[in-house]
Coordinates of C-alpha atoms and ligand atoms in Angstrom, one line a residue:
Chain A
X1 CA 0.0 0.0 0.0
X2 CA 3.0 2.8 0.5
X3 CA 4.1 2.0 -2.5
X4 CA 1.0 3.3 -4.6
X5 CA 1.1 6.3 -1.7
X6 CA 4.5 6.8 -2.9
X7 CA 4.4 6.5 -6.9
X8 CA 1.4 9.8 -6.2
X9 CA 3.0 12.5 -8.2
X10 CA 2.7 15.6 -5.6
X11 CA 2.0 17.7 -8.2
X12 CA 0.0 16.9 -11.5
X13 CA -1.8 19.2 -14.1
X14 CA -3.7 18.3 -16.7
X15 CA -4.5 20.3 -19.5
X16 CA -4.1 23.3 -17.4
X17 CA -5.4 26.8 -19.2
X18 CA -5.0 30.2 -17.5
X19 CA -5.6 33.4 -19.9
X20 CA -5.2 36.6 -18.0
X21 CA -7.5 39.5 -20.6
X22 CA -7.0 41.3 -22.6
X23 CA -4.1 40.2 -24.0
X24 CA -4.9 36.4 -23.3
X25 CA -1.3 35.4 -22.4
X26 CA -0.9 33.3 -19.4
X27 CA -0.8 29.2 -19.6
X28 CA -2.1 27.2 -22.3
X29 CA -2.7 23.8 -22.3
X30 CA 0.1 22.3 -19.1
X31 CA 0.0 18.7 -18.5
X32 CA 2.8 17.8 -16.2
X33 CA 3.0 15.8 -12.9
X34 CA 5.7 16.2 -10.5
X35 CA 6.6 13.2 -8.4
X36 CA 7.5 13.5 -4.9
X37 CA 10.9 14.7 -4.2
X38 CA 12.4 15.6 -7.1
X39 CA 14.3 19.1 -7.8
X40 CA 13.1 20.5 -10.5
X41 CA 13.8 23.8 -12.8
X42 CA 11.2 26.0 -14.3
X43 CA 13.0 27.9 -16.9
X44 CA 11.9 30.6 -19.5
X45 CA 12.6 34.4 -20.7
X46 CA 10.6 36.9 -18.6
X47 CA 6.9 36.6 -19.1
X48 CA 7.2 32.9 -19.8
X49 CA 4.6 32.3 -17.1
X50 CA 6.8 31.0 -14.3
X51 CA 5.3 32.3 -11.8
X52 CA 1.5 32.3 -13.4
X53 CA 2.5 28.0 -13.0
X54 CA 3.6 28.6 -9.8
X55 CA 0.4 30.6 -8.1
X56 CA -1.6 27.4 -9.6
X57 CA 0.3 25.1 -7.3
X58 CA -0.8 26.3 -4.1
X59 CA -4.5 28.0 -5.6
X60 CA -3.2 31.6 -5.3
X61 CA -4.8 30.8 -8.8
X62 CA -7.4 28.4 -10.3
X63 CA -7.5 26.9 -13.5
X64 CA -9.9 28.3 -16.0
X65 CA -9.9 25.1 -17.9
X66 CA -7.8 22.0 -16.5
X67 CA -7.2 20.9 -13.3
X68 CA -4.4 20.7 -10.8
X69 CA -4.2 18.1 -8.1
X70 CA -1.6 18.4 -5.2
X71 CA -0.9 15.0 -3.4
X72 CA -4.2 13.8 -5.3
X73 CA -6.5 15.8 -4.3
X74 CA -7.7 18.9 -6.8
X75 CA -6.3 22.4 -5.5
X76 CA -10.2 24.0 -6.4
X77 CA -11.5 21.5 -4.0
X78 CA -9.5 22.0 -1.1
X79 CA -7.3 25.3 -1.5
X80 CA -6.5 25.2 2.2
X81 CA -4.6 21.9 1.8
X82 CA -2.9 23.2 -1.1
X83 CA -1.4 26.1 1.1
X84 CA -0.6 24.0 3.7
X85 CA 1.3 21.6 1.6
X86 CA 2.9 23.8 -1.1
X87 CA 5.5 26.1 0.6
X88 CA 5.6 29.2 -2.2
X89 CA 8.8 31.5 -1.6
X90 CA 8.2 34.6 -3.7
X91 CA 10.3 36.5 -6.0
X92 CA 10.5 40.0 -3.9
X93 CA 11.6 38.2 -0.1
X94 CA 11.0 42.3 1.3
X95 CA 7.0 42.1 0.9
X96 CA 6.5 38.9 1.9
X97 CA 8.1 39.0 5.5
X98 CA 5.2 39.7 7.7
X99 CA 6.7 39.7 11.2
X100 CA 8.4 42.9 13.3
X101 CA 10.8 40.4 14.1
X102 CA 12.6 37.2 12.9
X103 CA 10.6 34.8 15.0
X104 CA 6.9 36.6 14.9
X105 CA 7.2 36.3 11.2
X106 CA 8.2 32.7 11.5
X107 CA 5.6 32.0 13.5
X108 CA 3.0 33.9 11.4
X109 CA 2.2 30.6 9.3
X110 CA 2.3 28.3 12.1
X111 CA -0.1 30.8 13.9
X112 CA -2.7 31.0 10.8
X113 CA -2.7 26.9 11.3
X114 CA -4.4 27.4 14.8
X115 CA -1.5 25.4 16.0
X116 CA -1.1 25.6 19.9
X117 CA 1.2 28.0 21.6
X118 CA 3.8 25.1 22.3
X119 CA 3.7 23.5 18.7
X120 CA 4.1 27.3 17.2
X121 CA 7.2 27.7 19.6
X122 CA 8.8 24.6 18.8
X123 CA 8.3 24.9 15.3
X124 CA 9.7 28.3 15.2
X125 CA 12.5 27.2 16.9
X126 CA 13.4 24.3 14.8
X127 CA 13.0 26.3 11.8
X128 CA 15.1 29.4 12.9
X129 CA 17.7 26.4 14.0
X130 CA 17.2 24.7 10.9
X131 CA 18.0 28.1 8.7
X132 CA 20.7 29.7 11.1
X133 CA 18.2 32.4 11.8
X134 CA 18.6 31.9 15.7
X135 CA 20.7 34.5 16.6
X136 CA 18.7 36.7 14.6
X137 CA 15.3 36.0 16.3
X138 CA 14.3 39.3 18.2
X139 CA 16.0 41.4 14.6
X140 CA 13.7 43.6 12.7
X141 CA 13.9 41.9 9.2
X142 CA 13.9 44.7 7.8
X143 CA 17.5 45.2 8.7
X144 CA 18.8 41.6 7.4
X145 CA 21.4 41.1 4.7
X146 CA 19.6 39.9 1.4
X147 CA 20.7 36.8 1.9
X148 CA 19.8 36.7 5.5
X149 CA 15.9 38.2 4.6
X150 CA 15.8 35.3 1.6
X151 CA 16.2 32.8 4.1
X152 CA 13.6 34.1 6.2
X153 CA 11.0 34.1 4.1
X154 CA 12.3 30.4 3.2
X155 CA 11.9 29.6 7.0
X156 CA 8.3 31.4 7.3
X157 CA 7.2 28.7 4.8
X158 CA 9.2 25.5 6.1
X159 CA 7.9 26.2 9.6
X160 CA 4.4 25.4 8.4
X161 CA 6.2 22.1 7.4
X162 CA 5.1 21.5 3.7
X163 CA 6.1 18.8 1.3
X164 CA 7.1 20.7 -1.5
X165 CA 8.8 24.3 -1.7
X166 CA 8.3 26.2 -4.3
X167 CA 10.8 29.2 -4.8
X168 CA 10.4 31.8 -7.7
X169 CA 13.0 33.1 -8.7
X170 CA 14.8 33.1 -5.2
X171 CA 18.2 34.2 -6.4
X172 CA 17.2 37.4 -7.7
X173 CA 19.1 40.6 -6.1
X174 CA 21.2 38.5 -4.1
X175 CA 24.9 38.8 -4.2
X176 CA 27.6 36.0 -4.7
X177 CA 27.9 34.5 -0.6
X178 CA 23.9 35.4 -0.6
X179 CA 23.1 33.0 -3.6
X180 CA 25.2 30.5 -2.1
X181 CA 23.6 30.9 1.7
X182 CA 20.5 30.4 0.0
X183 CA 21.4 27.5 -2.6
X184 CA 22.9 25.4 0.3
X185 CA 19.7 25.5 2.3
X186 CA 17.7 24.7 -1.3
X187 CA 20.1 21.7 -1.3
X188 CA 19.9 20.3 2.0
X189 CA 16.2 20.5 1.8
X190 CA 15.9 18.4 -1.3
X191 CA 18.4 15.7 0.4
X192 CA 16.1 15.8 3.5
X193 CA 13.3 14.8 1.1
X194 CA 11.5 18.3 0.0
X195 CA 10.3 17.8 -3.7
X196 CA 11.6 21.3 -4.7
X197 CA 10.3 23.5 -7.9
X198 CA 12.5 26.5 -8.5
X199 CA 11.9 28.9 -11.4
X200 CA 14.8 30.5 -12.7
X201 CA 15.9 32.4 -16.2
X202 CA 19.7 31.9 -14.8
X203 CA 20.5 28.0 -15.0
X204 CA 24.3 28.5 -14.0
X205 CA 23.3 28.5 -10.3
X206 CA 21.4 25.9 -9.6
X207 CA 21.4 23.5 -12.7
X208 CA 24.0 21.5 -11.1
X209 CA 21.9 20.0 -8.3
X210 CA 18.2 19.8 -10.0
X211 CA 17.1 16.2 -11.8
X212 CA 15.1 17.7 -14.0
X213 CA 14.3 20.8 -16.1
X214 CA 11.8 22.4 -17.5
X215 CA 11.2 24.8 -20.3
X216 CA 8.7 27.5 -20.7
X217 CA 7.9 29.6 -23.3
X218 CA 4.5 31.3 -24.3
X219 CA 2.7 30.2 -21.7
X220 CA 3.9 26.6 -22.9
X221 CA 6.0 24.0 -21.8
X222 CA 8.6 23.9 -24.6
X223 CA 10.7 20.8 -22.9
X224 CA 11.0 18.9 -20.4
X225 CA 13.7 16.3 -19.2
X226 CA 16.2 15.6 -17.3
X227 CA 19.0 18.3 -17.3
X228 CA 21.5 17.2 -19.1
X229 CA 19.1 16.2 -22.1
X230 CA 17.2 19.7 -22.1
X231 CA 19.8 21.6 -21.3
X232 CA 21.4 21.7 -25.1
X233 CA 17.9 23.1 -26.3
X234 CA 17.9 25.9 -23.8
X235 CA 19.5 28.3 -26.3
X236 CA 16.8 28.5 -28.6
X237 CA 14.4 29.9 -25.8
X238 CA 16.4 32.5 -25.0
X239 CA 17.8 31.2 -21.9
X240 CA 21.8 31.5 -21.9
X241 CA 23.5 27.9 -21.2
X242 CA 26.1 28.2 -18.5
X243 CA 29.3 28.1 -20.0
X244 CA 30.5 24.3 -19.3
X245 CA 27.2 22.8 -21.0
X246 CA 28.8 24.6 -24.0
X247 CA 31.9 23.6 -23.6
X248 CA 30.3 20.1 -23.3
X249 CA 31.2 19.5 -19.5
X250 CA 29.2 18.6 -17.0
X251 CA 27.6 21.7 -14.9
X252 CA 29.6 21.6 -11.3
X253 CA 28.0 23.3 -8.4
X254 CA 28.3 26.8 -7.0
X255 CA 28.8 25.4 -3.6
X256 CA 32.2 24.2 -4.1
Chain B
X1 CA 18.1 52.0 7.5
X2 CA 15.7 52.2 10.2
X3 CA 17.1 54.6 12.8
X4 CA 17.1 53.3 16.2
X5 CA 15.1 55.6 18.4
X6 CA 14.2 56.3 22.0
X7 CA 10.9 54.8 21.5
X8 CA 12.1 51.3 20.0
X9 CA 12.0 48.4 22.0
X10 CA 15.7 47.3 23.8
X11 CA 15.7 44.3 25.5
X12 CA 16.6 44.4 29.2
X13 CA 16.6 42.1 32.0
X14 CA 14.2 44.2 34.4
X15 CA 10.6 43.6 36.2
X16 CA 9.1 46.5 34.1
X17 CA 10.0 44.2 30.5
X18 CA 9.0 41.5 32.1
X19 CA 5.6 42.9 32.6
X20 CA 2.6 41.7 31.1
X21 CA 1.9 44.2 27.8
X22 CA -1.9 44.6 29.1
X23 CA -0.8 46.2 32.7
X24 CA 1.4 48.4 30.9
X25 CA -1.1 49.6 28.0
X26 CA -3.7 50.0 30.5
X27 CA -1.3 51.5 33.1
X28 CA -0.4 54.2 30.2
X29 CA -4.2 54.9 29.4
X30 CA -5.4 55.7 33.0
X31 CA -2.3 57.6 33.9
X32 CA -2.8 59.8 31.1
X33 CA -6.3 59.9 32.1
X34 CA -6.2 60.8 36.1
X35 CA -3.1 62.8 35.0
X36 CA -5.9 65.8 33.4
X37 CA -7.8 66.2 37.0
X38 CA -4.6 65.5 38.9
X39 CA -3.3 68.6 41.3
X40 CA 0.6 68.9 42.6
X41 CA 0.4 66.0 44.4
X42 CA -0.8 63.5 42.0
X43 CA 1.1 65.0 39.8
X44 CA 4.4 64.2 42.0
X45 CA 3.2 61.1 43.0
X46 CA 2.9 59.5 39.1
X47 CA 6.5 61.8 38.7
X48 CA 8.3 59.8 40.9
X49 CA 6.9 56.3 39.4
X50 CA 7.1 57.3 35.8
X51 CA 10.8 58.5 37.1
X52 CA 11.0 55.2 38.3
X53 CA 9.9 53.2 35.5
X54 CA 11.6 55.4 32.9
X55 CA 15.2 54.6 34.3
X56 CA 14.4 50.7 34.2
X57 CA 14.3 51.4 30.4
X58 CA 18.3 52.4 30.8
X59 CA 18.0 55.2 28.4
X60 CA 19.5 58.1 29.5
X61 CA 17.7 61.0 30.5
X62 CA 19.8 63.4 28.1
X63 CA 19.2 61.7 25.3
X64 CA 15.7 61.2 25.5
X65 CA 15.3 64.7 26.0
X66 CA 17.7 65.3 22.8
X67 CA 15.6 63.4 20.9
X68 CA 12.4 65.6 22.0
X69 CA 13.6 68.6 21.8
X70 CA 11.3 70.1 19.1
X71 CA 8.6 68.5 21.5
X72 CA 10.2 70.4 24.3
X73 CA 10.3 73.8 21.8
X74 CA 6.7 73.1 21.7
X75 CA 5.9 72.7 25.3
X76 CA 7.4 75.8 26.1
X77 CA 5.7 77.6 23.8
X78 CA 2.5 76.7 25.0
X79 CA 3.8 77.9 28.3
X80 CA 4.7 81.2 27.3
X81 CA 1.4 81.7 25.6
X82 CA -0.7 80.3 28.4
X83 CA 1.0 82.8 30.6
X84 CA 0.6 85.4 28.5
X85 CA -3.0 84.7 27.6
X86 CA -4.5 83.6 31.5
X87 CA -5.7 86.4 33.1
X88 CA -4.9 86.5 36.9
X89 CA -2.6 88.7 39.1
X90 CA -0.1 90.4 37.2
X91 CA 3.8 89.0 38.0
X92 CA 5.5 91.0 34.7
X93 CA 4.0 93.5 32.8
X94 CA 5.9 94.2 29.2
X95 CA 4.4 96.3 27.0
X96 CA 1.0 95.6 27.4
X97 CA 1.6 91.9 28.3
X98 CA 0.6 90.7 31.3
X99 CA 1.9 87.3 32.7
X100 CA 0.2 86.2 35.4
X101 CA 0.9 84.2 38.3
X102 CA -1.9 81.7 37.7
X103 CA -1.0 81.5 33.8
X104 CA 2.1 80.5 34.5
X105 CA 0.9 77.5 37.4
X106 CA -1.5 76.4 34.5
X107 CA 1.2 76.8 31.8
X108 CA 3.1 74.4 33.8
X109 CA 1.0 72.3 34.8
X110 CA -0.3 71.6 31.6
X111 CA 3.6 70.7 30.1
X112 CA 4.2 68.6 33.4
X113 CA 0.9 66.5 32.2
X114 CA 2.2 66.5 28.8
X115 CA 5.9 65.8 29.5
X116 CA 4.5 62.8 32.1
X117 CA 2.4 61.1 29.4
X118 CA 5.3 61.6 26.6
X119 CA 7.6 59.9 29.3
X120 CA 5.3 57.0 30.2
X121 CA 4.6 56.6 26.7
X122 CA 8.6 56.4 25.6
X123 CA 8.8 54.0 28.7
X124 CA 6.2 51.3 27.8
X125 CA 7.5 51.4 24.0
X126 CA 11.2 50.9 25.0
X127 CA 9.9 47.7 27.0
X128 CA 7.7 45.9 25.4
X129 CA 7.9 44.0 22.1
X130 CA 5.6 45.6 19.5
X131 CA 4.1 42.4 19.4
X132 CA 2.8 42.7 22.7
X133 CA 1.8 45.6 22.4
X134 CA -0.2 44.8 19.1
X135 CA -1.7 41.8 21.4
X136 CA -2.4 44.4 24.0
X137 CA -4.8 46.5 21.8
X138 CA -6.1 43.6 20.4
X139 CA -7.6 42.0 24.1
X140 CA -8.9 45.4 24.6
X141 CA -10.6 45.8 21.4
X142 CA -12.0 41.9 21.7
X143 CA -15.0 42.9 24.0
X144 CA -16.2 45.7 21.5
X145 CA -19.1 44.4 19.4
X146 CA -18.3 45.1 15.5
X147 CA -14.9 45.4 16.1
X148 CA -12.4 42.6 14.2
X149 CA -9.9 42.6 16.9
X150 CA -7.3 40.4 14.8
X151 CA -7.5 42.2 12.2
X152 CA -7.1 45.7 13.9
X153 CA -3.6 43.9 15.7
X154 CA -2.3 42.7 12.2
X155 CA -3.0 46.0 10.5
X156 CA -0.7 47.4 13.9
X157 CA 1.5 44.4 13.2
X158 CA 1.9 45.5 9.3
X159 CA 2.2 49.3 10.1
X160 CA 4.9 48.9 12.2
X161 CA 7.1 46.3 9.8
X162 CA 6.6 48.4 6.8
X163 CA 7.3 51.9 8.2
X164 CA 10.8 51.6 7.6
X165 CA 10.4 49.8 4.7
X166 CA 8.0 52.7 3.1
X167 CA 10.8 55.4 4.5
X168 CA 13.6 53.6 3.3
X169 CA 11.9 53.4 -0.2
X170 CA 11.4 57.3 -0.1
X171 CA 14.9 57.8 0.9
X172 CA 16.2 56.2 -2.2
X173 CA 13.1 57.6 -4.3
X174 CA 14.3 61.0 -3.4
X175 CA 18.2 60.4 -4.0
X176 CA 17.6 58.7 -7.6
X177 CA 15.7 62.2 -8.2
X178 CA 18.0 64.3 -6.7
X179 CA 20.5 62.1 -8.9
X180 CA 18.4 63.6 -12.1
X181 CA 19.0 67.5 -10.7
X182 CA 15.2 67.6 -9.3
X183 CA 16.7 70.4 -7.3
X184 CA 16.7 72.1 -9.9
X185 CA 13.3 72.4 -10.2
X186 CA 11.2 75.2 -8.0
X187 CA 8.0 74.7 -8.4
X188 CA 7.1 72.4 -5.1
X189 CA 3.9 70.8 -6.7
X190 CA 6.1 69.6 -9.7
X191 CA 7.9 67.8 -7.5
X192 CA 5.4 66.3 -5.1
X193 CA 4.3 65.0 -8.0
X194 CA 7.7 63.5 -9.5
X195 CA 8.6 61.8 -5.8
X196 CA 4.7 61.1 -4.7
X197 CA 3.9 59.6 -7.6
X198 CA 6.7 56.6 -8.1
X199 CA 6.1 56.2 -4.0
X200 CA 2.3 55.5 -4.2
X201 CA 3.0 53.0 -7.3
X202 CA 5.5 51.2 -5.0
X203 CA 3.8 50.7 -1.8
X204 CA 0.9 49.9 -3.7
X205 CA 2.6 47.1 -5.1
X206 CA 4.2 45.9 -1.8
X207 CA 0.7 46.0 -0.7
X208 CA -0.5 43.7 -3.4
X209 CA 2.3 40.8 -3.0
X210 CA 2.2 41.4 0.7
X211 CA -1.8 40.4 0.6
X212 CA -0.9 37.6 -2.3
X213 CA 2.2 36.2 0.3
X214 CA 0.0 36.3 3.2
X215 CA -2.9 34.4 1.7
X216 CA -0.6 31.8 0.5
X217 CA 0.7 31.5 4.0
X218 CA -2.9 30.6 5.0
X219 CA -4.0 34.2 6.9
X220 CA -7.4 34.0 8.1
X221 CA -9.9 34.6 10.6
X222 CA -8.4 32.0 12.9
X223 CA -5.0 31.6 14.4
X224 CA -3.3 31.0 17.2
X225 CA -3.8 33.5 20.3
X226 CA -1.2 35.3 21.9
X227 CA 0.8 33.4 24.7
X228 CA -0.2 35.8 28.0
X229 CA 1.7 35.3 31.2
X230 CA 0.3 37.2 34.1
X231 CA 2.0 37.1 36.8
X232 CA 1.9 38.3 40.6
X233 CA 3.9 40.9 39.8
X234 CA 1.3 42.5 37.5
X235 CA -1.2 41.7 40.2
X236 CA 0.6 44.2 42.2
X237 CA 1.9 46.4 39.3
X238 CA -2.1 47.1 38.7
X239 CA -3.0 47.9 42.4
X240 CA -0.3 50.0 42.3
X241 CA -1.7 51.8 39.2
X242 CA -5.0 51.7 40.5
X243 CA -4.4 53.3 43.9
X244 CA -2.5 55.6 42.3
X245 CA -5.0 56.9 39.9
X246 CA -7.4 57.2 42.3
X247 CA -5.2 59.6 44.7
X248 CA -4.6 61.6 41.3
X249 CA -8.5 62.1 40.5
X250 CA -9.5 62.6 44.3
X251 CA -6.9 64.3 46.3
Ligands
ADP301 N1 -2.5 39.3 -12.9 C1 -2.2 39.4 -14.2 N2 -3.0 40.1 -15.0 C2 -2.7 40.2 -16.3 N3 -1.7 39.6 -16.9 C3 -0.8 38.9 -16.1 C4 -1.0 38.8 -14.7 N4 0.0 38.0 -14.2 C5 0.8 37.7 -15.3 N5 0.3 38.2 -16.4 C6 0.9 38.1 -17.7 O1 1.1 36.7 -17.9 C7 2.4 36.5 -18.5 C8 3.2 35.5 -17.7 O2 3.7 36.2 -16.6 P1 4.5 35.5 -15.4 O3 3.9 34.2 -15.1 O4 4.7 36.5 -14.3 O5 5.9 35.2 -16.2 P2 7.3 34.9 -15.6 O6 7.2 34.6 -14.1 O7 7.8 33.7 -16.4 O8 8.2 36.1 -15.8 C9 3.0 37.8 -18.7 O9 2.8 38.2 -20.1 C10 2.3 38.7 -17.8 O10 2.2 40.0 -18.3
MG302 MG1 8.0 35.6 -12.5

């Protein structure tokens, strides 16, 4: 019996259409199902509809025609479920931090859950721990690094403990040991068992480490694969290839 | 950057931050309260425990004062005026002036009221976390029919996160103008315009992903309440306040 639980894709569309008037772009016709825990890249130019994709994950959006189904079960049924499952780390980390403080926006999650007083704390806890925010808990956020600030809006999602984490576009504005801080975590996560969907337009980063990519373009998905069989076709989408896959190498990781 | 201020909260290991946020809020709205029908000695009386309270904060007196000094311009302004303007037995007359001896007692009674609410005000900020203080309001608000108490604390909550947000936004709104030689330009509604205008599409915008992040972190009617821990100590701490008030209204 846990082996049909397990062979459930977390994530699954099916012929998933989302026109935004009046100039109808947005998704047309997604089929794609995600199985649990695997890394996976969302790539495409600007306007590709990453983050449209995204938003119907966790039923910030519903499909106009299609459906999406999160561990199963149809995100329009049961949005609340979605939420609570699908983790969504936004693009701009500044307006999504809640809290005056590290820990109160950590706990604002947990604390929209009903949870008790004691499983807030201790999930706070773990998930400042778990992050490196600790020493940072009583800190306005609004005086983090950008680094620092990216991984706290990483930890106010994990502390609600969902199953997949969905980051859009996390590396944005972040400098060189603020990429890294933030692709480590990303890392660990997966290896602790997160199915993680990352959209990107800047494969170099992060190629090394995903299993599969994925190509938008148009509100389509143009391909989808493992890496190292998409990643030649990138080019033609106007994504730039990282500099090894032209050269032919293997992509190495920007953690070492 | 977000300036660190007199009124921001420090932590400190003292009875006064250990206090519950309720005793305090309430303790700051009565005070201020008795404090307009108190005479001289009510008026010491609170002194001496706003005194009290104001040094567990461990800011030091000349500072606080530095930082309200156009507050303190103001007060003695009213002064001056309200001894010039009270009529009463003449102490000084100066060219048709009169300053009279009970304008000046009112004068000064009136800044000691203000200067005493100011101080309590700066105290209870400095020691308690503005989420207790959002928690506060929100347990007094409960009990009011048509009221969404939650909602009134998150709105507090939000206010207070994005303040320096909003002013750090203007900050570098008004450098990348000044960067473009908006000095240059005189007329003063050309240039509310240029630096209002980018500022109102921006916060608008945080506004709208703020909403969008907090829905998808499941905001709602229902969450967890605030953790309260009251203590003997604010047993007493509320006597205290109580007795107090009541020799300020009465004696
Ligand atoms: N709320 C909306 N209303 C209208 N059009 C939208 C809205 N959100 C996105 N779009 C449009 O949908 C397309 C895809 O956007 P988006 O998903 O944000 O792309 P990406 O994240 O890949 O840059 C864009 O052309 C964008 O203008
Ligand atoms: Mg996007």
């Amino acid at each position: 019996m846990t082996w049909i639980e397990d062979s459930r894709p977390i994530i699954a569309a099916e012929r998933l259409s989302h026109r935004f008037a009046p100039a109808g772009r947005g998704l047309h016709d997604i089929t794609l199902t995600i199985p649990r825990g695997q890394f996976v890249v969302l790539a495409g130019p600007n306007g590709s509809g990453k983050s449209t994709l995204l938003r119907h994950f966790n039923g910030l959006l519903l499909p106009q025609v299609g459906t999406v189904r999160v561990d199963g079960i149809s995100v329009a049924k049961d949005v609340a479920r979605a939420r609570r499952t699908v983790g969504m780390v936004f693009q701009d980390a500044e307006s999504q931090i809640v809290g005056e403080t590290v820990r109160d926006d950590v706990a604002f999650g947990p604390e929209n859950l009903c949870w008790s007083r004691g499983m807030v704390d201790a999930a706070v806890q773990a998930t400042m721990d778990r992050l490196g925010l600790s020493h940072l808990a009583d800190q306005s956020p609004h005086l983090l690094s950008g680094g620092e600030r990216r991984r706290l809006a990483i930890a106010g999602v994990l502390a609600m403990r969902p199953d997949v984490l969905v980051l859009d576009e996390p590396f944005a504005n972040l400098d060189y040991p603020g990429i890294r801080e933030v692709l480590q975590q990303v890392v660990a996560l997966h290896q602790e068992g997160h199915t993680i969907i990352l959209a990107a337009h800047d494969l170099e980063k992060v190629v090394g480490h995903a299993q599969r990519l994925i190509i938008m373009d148009k509100g389509r998905i143009a391909a989808d694969g493992p890496v190292a069989n998409v990643l030649p076709l990138v080019e033609r989408f106007d994504i730039r290839m990282p500099c090894q896959a032209r050269l032919g190498l293997p992509v190495t990781s920007w953690l070492n | 950057m977000a300036q660190l201020s007199v009124f921001g909260y420090r932590w400190r290991s003292t009875a006064l931050h250990a206090m519950d946020a309720r005793i305090k809020l309430a303790a700051l709205m009565a005070l201020s309260t008795a404090s307009l029908a108190a005479g001289i000695t009510g008026m010491l009386l609170a002194s001496v425990l706003v005194a009290a309270a104001f040094h567990q904060t461990g800011t030091p007196l000349v500072r606080a004062l530095g930082e309200l000094r156009y507050f303190l311009i103001l007060l003695i302004a009213i002064w001056m005026l309200r001894s010039a303007s009270t009529p009463g037995d003449p102490l000084l007359t100066w060219q048709g002036m009169v300053i009279s001896r009970q304008g000046v007692f009112e004068g000064a009674m009136l800044c000691w009221r203000w200067l005493l609410i100011v101080f309590l005000g700066m105290t209870v900020c400095a020691t308690t976390r503005s989420s207790g203080i959002r928690a506060a309001v929100e347990w007094f608000l409960r009990p009011l029919p048509g009221v969404q108490a939650h909602r009134v604390g998150t709105m507090i909550g939000l206010l207070l996160r994005f303040i320096p947000v909003i002013l750090t936004q203007a900050r570098e709104t008004a450098d990348a103008q000044r960067a473009r030689a908006v000095e240059n330009r005189k007329n003063p509604i050309y240039r509310m315009r240029s630096m209002g205008l980018p500022m109102l599409r921006r916060t608008f915008l945080m506004a709208d992903r703020l909403a969008i992040a907090m829905e998808a972190r499941c905001f709602g009617d229902q969450r967890t309440p605030h953790a309260w821990h009251f203590q003997p100590m604010d047993r007493i701490a509320l006597v205290i306040v109580i007795v107090l008030c009541v020799i300020m209204i009465f004696a």
